[in-house]
PDB file of C-alpha atoms in Angstrom:
ATOM      1  CA  MET A 106      57.977  59.887  29.985  1.00  0.00           C
ATOM      2  CA  SER A 107      57.647  62.388  27.081  1.00  0.00           C
ATOM      3  CA  SER A 108      59.624  65.574  27.437  1.00  0.00           C
ATOM      4  CA  LYS A 109      57.766  67.468  24.561  1.00  0.00           C
ATOM      5  CA  LEU A 110      56.987  71.220  24.954  1.00  0.00           C
ATOM      6  CA  ILE A 111      54.398  73.190  23.235  1.00  0.00           C
ATOM      7  CA  PHE A 112      56.360  75.242  20.610  1.00  0.00           C
ATOM      8  CA  PRO A 113      55.165  78.797  21.376  1.00  0.00           C
ATOM      9  CA  THR A 114      55.906  78.404  25.202  1.00  0.00           C
ATOM     10  CA  ILE A 115      59.351  76.876  24.807  1.00  0.00           C
ATOM     11  CA  LEU A 116      60.863  80.086  23.166  1.00  0.00           C
ATOM     12  CA  MET A 117      59.595  82.074  26.128  1.00  0.00           C
ATOM     13  CA  LEU A 118      60.879  79.706  28.688  1.00  0.00           C
ATOM     14  CA  ALA A 119      64.254  79.390  26.920  1.00  0.00           C
ATOM     15  CA  ALA A 120      64.663  83.041  26.857  1.00  0.00           C
ATOM     16  CA  VAL A 121      63.952  83.375  30.508  1.00  0.00           C
ATOM     17  CA  GLY A 122      65.969  80.451  31.619  1.00  0.00           C
ATOM     18  CA  PHE A 123      69.053  81.524  29.522  1.00  0.00           C
ATOM     19  CA  PHE A 124      69.031  84.798  31.081  1.00  0.00           C
ATOM     20  CA  VAL A 125      69.217  83.263  34.593  1.00  0.00           C
ATOM     21  CA  LEU A 126      71.708  80.553  33.601  1.00  0.00           C
ATOM     22  CA  LYS A 127      73.785  82.768  31.606  1.00  0.00           C
ATOM     23  CA  PRO A 128      77.371  83.402  33.121  1.00  0.00           C
ATOM     24  CA  ASN A 129      78.097  86.638  35.045  1.00  0.00           C
ATOM     25  CA  GLN A 130      74.387  87.244  35.730  1.00  0.00           C
ATOM     26  CA  PRO A 131      73.213  87.449  39.272  1.00  0.00           C
ATOM     27  CA  THR A 132      70.894  84.623  40.313  1.00  0.00           C
ATOM     28  CA  GLU A 133      68.349  85.232  43.044  1.00  0.00           C
ATOM     29  CA  ASN A 134      66.349  82.554  44.722  1.00  0.00           C
ATOM     30  CA  GLY A 135      64.072  82.392  47.824  1.00  0.00           C
ATOM     31  CA  PRO A 136      65.018  81.289  51.119  1.00  0.00           C
ATOM     32  CA  GLY A 137      65.855  77.632  51.254  1.00  0.00           C
ATOM     33  CA  VAL A 138      65.490  77.107  47.569  1.00  0.00           C
ATOM     34  CA  ALA A 139      68.395  75.105  46.020  1.00  0.00           C
ATOM     35  CA  LEU A 140      69.379  75.697  42.426  1.00  0.00           C
ATOM     36  CA  PRO A 141      70.481  72.838  40.092  1.00  0.00           C
ATOM     37  CA  TRP A 142      74.239  73.686  40.810  1.00  0.00           C
ATOM     38  CA  GLN A 143      73.754  74.024  44.663  1.00  0.00           C
ATOM     39  CA  ILE A 144      74.622  70.546  45.596  1.00  0.00           C
ATOM     40  CA  GLU A 145      75.460  69.652  49.290  1.00  0.00           C
ATOM     41  CA  VAL A 146      77.795  66.730  49.518  1.00  0.00           C
ATOM     42  CA  ASN A 147      77.343  64.681  52.709  1.00  0.00           C
ATOM     43  CA  THR A 148      79.866  62.825  54.790  1.00  0.00           C
ATOM     44  CA  ASN A 149      78.143  59.413  54.158  1.00  0.00           C
ATOM     45  CA  GLY A 150      78.602  59.420  50.432  1.00  0.00           C
ATOM     46  CA  THR A 151      75.314  60.863  49.479  1.00  0.00           C
ATOM     47  CA  ALA A 152      74.473  64.441  48.090  1.00  0.00           C
ATOM     48  CA  THR A 153      71.551  66.673  48.457  1.00  0.00           C
ATOM     49  CA  VAL A 154      69.902  68.727  45.685  1.00  0.00           C
ATOM     50  CA  PHE A 155      66.496  70.563  45.599  1.00  0.00           C
ATOM     51  CA  GLY A 156      66.200  69.278  49.267  1.00  0.00           C
ATOM     52  CA  ILE A 157      66.421  65.642  47.915  1.00  0.00           C
ATOM     53  CA  THR A 158      68.993  63.065  48.868  1.00  0.00           C
ATOM     54  CA  PRO A 159      69.089  60.161  46.531  1.00  0.00           C
ATOM     55  CA  GLU A 160      69.402  56.841  48.379  1.00  0.00           C
ATOM     56  CA  GLN A 161      67.997  58.538  51.484  1.00  0.00           C
ATOM     57  CA  THR A 162      64.807  60.526  50.743  1.00  0.00           C
ATOM     58  CA  THR A 163      61.672  58.369  50.715  1.00  0.00           C
ATOM     59  CA  VAL A 164      58.787  58.647  48.252  1.00  0.00           C
ATOM     60  CA  SER A 165      56.536  60.053  51.187  1.00  0.00           C
ATOM     61  CA  GLU A 166      59.290  62.838  52.011  1.00  0.00           C
ATOM     62  CA  LEU A 167      59.652  63.808  48.336  1.00  0.00           C
ATOM     63  CA  LEU A 168      55.945  64.185  47.945  1.00  0.00           C
ATOM     64  CA  THR A 169      55.705  66.324  51.072  1.00  0.00           C
ATOM     65  CA  LEU A 170      58.540  68.413  49.822  1.00  0.00           C
ATOM     66  CA  LEU A 171      57.562  68.920  46.201  1.00  0.00           C
ATOM     67  CA  GLY A 172      53.757  68.649  46.339  1.00  0.00           C
ATOM     68  CA  GLU A 173      51.053  66.437  44.774  1.00  0.00           C
ATOM     69  CA  ASP A 174      51.098  67.924  41.362  1.00  0.00           C
ATOM     70  CA  HIS A 175      52.821  64.988  39.644  1.00  0.00           C
ATOM     71  CA  GLU A 176      52.388  61.672  38.058  1.00  0.00           C
ATOM     72  CA  LEU A 177      53.571  58.439  39.751  1.00  0.00           C
ATOM     73  CA  ALA A 178      53.730  55.392  37.575  1.00  0.00           C
ATOM     74  CA  ILE A 179      55.712  52.410  36.245  1.00  0.00           C
ATOM     75  CA  ILE A 180      57.103  53.364  32.904  1.00  0.00           C
ATOM     76  CA  SER A 181      57.944  50.433  30.447  1.00  0.00           C
ATOM     77  CA  ASP A 182      59.942  51.351  27.273  1.00  0.00           C
ATOM     78  CA  SER A 183      59.993  49.641  23.992  1.00  0.00           C
ATOM     79  CA  GLU A 184      62.615  47.204  25.214  1.00  0.00           C
ATOM     80  CA  ASP A 185      60.610  46.287  28.262  1.00  0.00           C
ATOM     81  CA  ARG A 186      62.760  48.058  30.718  1.00  0.00           C
ATOM     82  CA  ASN A 187      60.822  49.090  33.570  1.00  0.00           C
ATOM     83  CA  GLY A 188      61.179  51.943  36.129  1.00  0.00           C
ATOM     84  CA  LEU A 189      59.067  53.556  38.945  1.00  0.00           C
ATOM     85  CA  GLU A 190      58.981  57.184  38.381  1.00  0.00           C
ATOM     86  CA  ILE A 191      57.605  60.302  40.010  1.00  0.00           C
ATOM     87  CA  TYR A 192      57.242  62.935  37.221  1.00  0.00           C
ATOM     88  CA  TYR A 193      56.877  66.606  37.766  1.00  0.00           C
ATOM     89  CA  SER A 194      56.172  68.412  34.399  1.00  0.00           C
ATOM     90  CA  HIS A 195      56.373  71.914  36.020  1.00  0.00           C
ATOM     91  CA  PHE A 196      59.236  71.996  38.414  1.00  0.00           C
ATOM     92  CA  ASN A 197      59.917  75.650  38.935  1.00  0.00           C
ATOM     93  CA  ILE A 198      62.691  77.149  41.088  1.00  0.00           C
ATOM     94  CA  GLY A 199      62.321  80.983  41.029  1.00  0.00           C
ATOM     95  CA  PRO A 200      62.577  81.766  37.256  1.00  0.00           C
ATOM     96  CA  LEU A 201      64.046  78.543  36.350  1.00  0.00           C
ATOM     97  CA  GLN A 202      61.651  76.219  34.486  1.00  0.00           C
ATOM     98  CA  ALA A 203      62.257  72.539  34.006  1.00  0.00           C
ATOM     99  CA  LYS A 204      60.783  68.953  34.325  1.00  0.00           C
ATOM    100  CA  LEU A 205      61.966  66.599  37.162  1.00  0.00           C
ATOM    101  CA  ILE A 206      61.833  62.852  37.309  1.00  0.00           C
ATOM    102  CA  ALA A 207      62.423  61.039  40.488  1.00  0.00           C
ATOM    103  CA  ASN A 208      63.326  57.415  40.099  1.00  0.00           C
ATOM    104  CA  VAL A 209      62.232  55.084  42.904  1.00  0.00           C
ATOM    105  CA  ALA A 210      64.605  52.317  43.978  1.00  0.00           C
ATOM    106  CA  ALA A 211      62.663  48.996  43.093  1.00  0.00           C
ATOM    107  CA  ASP A 212      63.948  45.720  41.764  1.00  0.00           C
ATOM    108  CA  LYS A 213      62.588  44.033  38.703  1.00  0.00           C
ATOM    109  CA  ASP A 214      60.312  41.379  40.446  1.00  0.00           C
ATOM    110  CA  GLN A 215      58.708  44.107  42.610  1.00  0.00           C
ATOM    111  CA  LEU A 216      58.019  46.139  39.335  1.00  0.00           C
ATOM    112  CA  GLU A 217      56.574  43.192  37.643  1.00  0.00           C
ATOM    113  CA  LEU A 218      54.035  42.417  40.339  1.00  0.00           C
ATOM    114  CA  MET A 219      52.882  45.999  40.658  1.00  0.00           C
ATOM    115  CA  GLN A 220      52.671  46.273  36.874  1.00  0.00           C
ATOM    116  CA  ALA A 221      50.452  43.274  36.692  1.00  0.00           C
ATOM    117  CA  ALA A 222      48.212  44.593  39.402  1.00  0.00           C
ATOM    118  CA  ALA A 223      48.186  48.117  38.028  1.00  0.00           C
ATOM    119  CA  SER A 224      44.808  50.001  38.100  1.00  0.00           C
ATOM    120  CA  SER A 225      45.213  51.241  34.488  1.00  0.00           C
ATOM    121  CA  SER A 226      47.727  51.473  31.789  1.00  0.00           C
ATOM    122  CA  SER A 227      48.280  53.801  28.813  1.00  0.00           C
ATOM    123  CA  TYR A 228      50.792  54.839  26.083  1.00  0.00           C
ATOM    124  CA  THR A 229      52.954  57.977  26.544  1.00  0.00           C
ATOM    125  CA  GLY A 230      53.854  60.251  23.766  1.00  0.00           C
ATOM    126  CA  SER A 231      57.279  58.626  23.309  1.00  0.00           C
ATOM    127  CA  GLY A 232      55.653  55.275  22.944  1.00  0.00           C
ATOM    128  CA  SER A 233      56.334  53.930  26.239  1.00  0.00           C
ATOM    129  CA  ARG A 234      53.634  52.182  28.475  1.00  0.00           C
ATOM    130  CA  LYS A 235      52.598  53.920  31.544  1.00  0.00           C
ATOM    131  CA  PHE A 236      51.137  51.783  34.542  1.00  0.00           C
ATOM    132  CA  LEU A 237      49.230  53.464  37.286  1.00  0.00           C
ATOM    133  CA  LEU A 238      49.607  51.751  40.792  1.00  0.00           C
ATOM    134  CA  ASN A 239      46.679  50.351  42.671  1.00  0.00           C
ATOM    135  CA  GLU A 240      45.857  51.862  46.067  1.00  0.00           C
ATOM    136  CA  THR A 241      47.516  49.121  47.890  1.00  0.00           C
ATOM    137  CA  ASP A 242      50.842  49.362  46.064  1.00  0.00           C
ATOM    138  CA  LEU A 243      50.664  53.242  46.325  1.00  0.00           C
ATOM    139  CA  GLY A 244      50.664  52.868  50.093  1.00  0.00           C
ATOM    140  CA  LYS A 245      53.253  50.212  49.966  1.00  0.00           C
ATOM    141  CA  ILE A 246      55.940  52.308  48.168  1.00  0.00           C
ATOM    142  CA  GLN A 247      55.663  55.423  50.603  1.00  0.00           C
ATOM    143  CA  ASN A 248      58.682  54.279  52.482  1.00  0.00           C
ATOM    144  CA  TRP A 249      60.850  53.352  49.462  1.00  0.00           C
ATOM    145  CA  VAL A 250      63.785  55.519  48.747  1.00  0.00           C
ATOM    146  CA  ILE A 251      64.523  57.818  45.793  1.00  0.00           C
ATOM    147  CA  ASP A 252      67.403  56.319  43.703  1.00  0.00           C
ATOM    148  CA  SER A 253      68.237  59.096  41.289  1.00  0.00           C
ATOM    149  CA  LEU A 254      66.894  62.385  39.795  1.00  0.00           C
ATOM    150  CA  SER A 255      66.734  63.439  36.160  1.00  0.00           C
ATOM    151  CA  TYR A 256      66.375  67.346  35.666  1.00  0.00           C
ATOM    152  CA  LEU A 257      65.402  68.505  32.106  1.00  0.00           C
ATOM    153  CA  PRO A 258      65.842  72.351  31.993  1.00  0.00           C
ATOM    154  CA  ALA A 259      63.705  74.428  29.750  1.00  0.00           C
ATOM    155  CA  ALA A 260      66.591  76.700  28.812  1.00  0.00           C
ATOM    156  CA  ARG A 261      69.256  75.401  26.421  1.00  0.00           C
ATOM    157  CA  LEU A 262      72.599  74.911  28.120  1.00  0.00           C
ATOM    158  CA  ASP A 263      76.033  75.344  26.547  1.00  0.00           C
ATOM    159  CA  GLU A 264      79.673  74.601  27.540  1.00  0.00           C
ATOM    160  CA  ASP A 265      80.092  78.084  29.042  1.00  0.00           C
ATOM    161  CA  ILE A 266      77.062  77.913  31.167  1.00  0.00           C
ATOM    162  CA  ILE A 267      77.872  74.515  32.533  1.00  0.00           C
ATOM    163  CA  LEU A 268      81.349  75.422  33.402  1.00  0.00           C
ATOM    164  CA  ASP A 269      80.398  78.845  34.846  1.00  0.00           C
ATOM    165  CA  ARG A 270      77.837  77.225  37.170  1.00  0.00           C
ATOM    166  CA  PHE A 271      78.980  73.684  37.847  1.00  0.00           C
ATOM    167  CA  GLY A 272      82.909  74.141  37.535  1.00  0.00           C
ATOM    168  CA  GLN A 273      85.321  71.903  35.692  1.00  0.00           C
ATOM    169  CA  PRO A 274      84.287  68.275  35.335  1.00  0.00           C
ATOM    170  CA  SER A 275      86.488  65.387  36.331  1.00  0.00           C
ATOM    171  CA  GLU A 276      85.878  63.939  33.038  1.00  0.00           C
ATOM    172  CA  ARG A 277      84.276  64.580  29.693  1.00  0.00           C
ATOM    173  CA  ILE A 278      83.015  61.745  27.469  1.00  0.00           C
ATOM    174  CA  ALA A 279      81.479  61.992  24.007  1.00  0.00           C
ATOM    175  CA  ASP A 280      79.175  59.008  23.190  1.00  0.00           C
ATOM    176  CA  GLY A 281      79.400  59.229  19.401  1.00  0.00           C
ATOM    177  CA  GLU A 282      75.908  60.319  19.099  1.00  0.00           C
ATOM    178  CA  GLY A 283      76.110  64.164  19.336  1.00  0.00           C
ATOM    179  CA  VAL A 284      76.010  64.018  23.251  1.00  0.00           C
ATOM    180  CA  GLU A 285      78.757  64.895  25.526  1.00  0.00           C
ATOM    181  CA  HIS A 286      78.616  64.070  29.170  1.00  0.00           C
ATOM    182  CA  PHE A 287      80.249  66.375  31.769  1.00  0.00           C
ATOM    183  CA  LEU A 288      80.984  64.041  34.756  1.00  0.00           C
ATOM    184  CA  TYR A 289      81.151  65.144  38.401  1.00  0.00           C
ATOM    185  CA  PRO A 290      81.680  62.106  40.430  1.00  0.00           C
ATOM    186  CA  GLU A 291      82.257  63.919  43.776  1.00  0.00           C
ATOM    187  CA  LYS A 292      78.810  65.600  43.422  1.00  0.00           C
ATOM    188  CA  GLY A 293      76.963  62.558  41.879  1.00  0.00           C
ATOM    189  CA  LEU A 294      76.214  64.514  38.701  1.00  0.00           C
ATOM    190  CA  ASP A 295      76.247  63.724  34.930  1.00  0.00           C
ATOM    191  CA  ILE A 296      75.272  66.539  32.637  1.00  0.00           C
ATOM    192  CA  ALA A 297      74.554  65.465  29.113  1.00  0.00           C
ATOM    193  CA  LEU A 298      74.965  68.224  26.515  1.00  0.00           C
ATOM    194  CA  ASN A 299      73.068  67.479  23.427  1.00  0.00           C
ATOM    195  CA  ASP A 300      73.920  69.028  20.089  1.00  0.00           C
ATOM    196  CA  GLU A 301      70.321  68.607  18.676  1.00  0.00           C
ATOM    197  CA  GLY A 302      68.012  67.756  21.666  1.00  0.00           C
ATOM    198  CA  LYS A 303      67.336  68.742  25.277  1.00  0.00           C
ATOM    199  CA  GLU A 304      70.007  68.703  27.867  1.00  0.00           C
ATOM    200  CA  LEU A 305      69.786  66.289  30.731  1.00  0.00           C
ATOM    201  CA  LEU A 306      71.151  66.577  34.424  1.00  0.00           C
ATOM    202  CA  GLN A 307      71.288  63.254  36.361  1.00  0.00           C
ATOM    203  CA  TYR A 308      71.881  63.090  40.086  1.00  0.00           C
ATOM    204  CA  VAL A 309      72.774  59.973  42.145  1.00  0.00           C
ATOM    205  CA  ALA A 310      74.654  59.448  45.411  1.00  0.00           C
ATOM    206  CA  PRO A 311      78.332  60.060  44.755  1.00  0.00           C
ATOM    207  CA  ARG A 312      79.077  56.612  46.251  1.00  0.00           C
ATOM    208  CA  SER A 313      77.285  55.177  43.461  1.00  0.00           C
ATOM    209  CA  PHE A 314      78.329  57.131  40.685  1.00  0.00           C
ATOM    210  CA  GLU A 315      79.542  54.261  38.676  1.00  0.00           C
ATOM    211  CA  LYS A 316      75.960  53.362  37.713  1.00  0.00           C
ATOM    212  CA  LEU A 317      76.082  56.599  35.608  1.00  0.00           C
ATOM    213  CA  SER A 318      79.690  56.520  34.459  1.00  0.00           C
ATOM    214  CA  GLN A 319      80.392  52.800  33.690  1.00  0.00           C
ATOM    215  CA  PRO A 320      77.642  52.399  30.989  1.00  0.00           C
ATOM    216  CA  LEU A 321      79.056  55.631  29.284  1.00  0.00           C
ATOM    217  CA  LYS A 322      82.715  54.226  29.398  1.00  0.00           C
ATOM    218  CA  THR A 323      81.617  50.750  28.262  1.00  0.00           C
ATOM    219  CA  LYS A 324      79.646  52.419  25.428  1.00  0.00           C
ATOM    220  CA  THR A 325      82.548  54.557  24.138  1.00  0.00           C
ATOM    221  CA  LYS A 326      84.770  51.346  24.173  1.00  0.00           C
ATOM    222  CA  ASN A 327      82.558  49.870  21.499  1.00  0.00           C
ATOM    223  CA  ILE A 328      82.401  52.962  19.376  1.00  0.00           C
ATOM    224  CA  PRO A 329      84.159  51.943  15.868  1.00  0.00           C
ATOM    225  CA  ARG A 330      87.046  54.159  15.111  1.00  0.00           C
ATOM    226  CA  GLY A 331      86.268  57.088  12.719  1.00  0.00           C
ATOM    227  CA  ILE A 332      83.147  58.017  14.555  1.00  0.00           C
TER     228      ILE A 332
END
């Protein structure tokens, strides 16, 4: 899913978002609104953020909570990797502006069948293909669970903001491509701090944190010395 923003707008959003995220600034939010760093860790190995619990919240429950202003589709990238995503291009919590992608748990065979029966397909701005589900499949997935969340803030983050709001990570991993990952396994959170692009926060159930951390550790083992 493309995360491009209109240039004049991003400057304004970044300024507002930075003020809110900036350390030592008070943050106000309405009743029941959870901010990105307000993560409730549950006793069953899951965690809840934005009112959503990966591996427990269903598609239907998420849509009821967040509303119908979304895109739901199978996204297939240039390497034919498929994922079923619910995309909110305007995910606003108080003054915080962001995009949110909820990834639905689905196996490869299920995705291929739904992709073949899609009502339509098109290309996204990033070059991936987007397949819209037919009415039957839309009904079928309502009780499927959300597997993970990807949160893309409009405001630029830096190390001070991350440490102030989220605390010290258990581990920090640089991937050799200008991205440093701040890992919080007890919260099921990976914050990717990008030198040149947008930051990304990924949330999973803490009990399944290895699906975020293991690919990073495998990748860093394969980085040639000197990089």
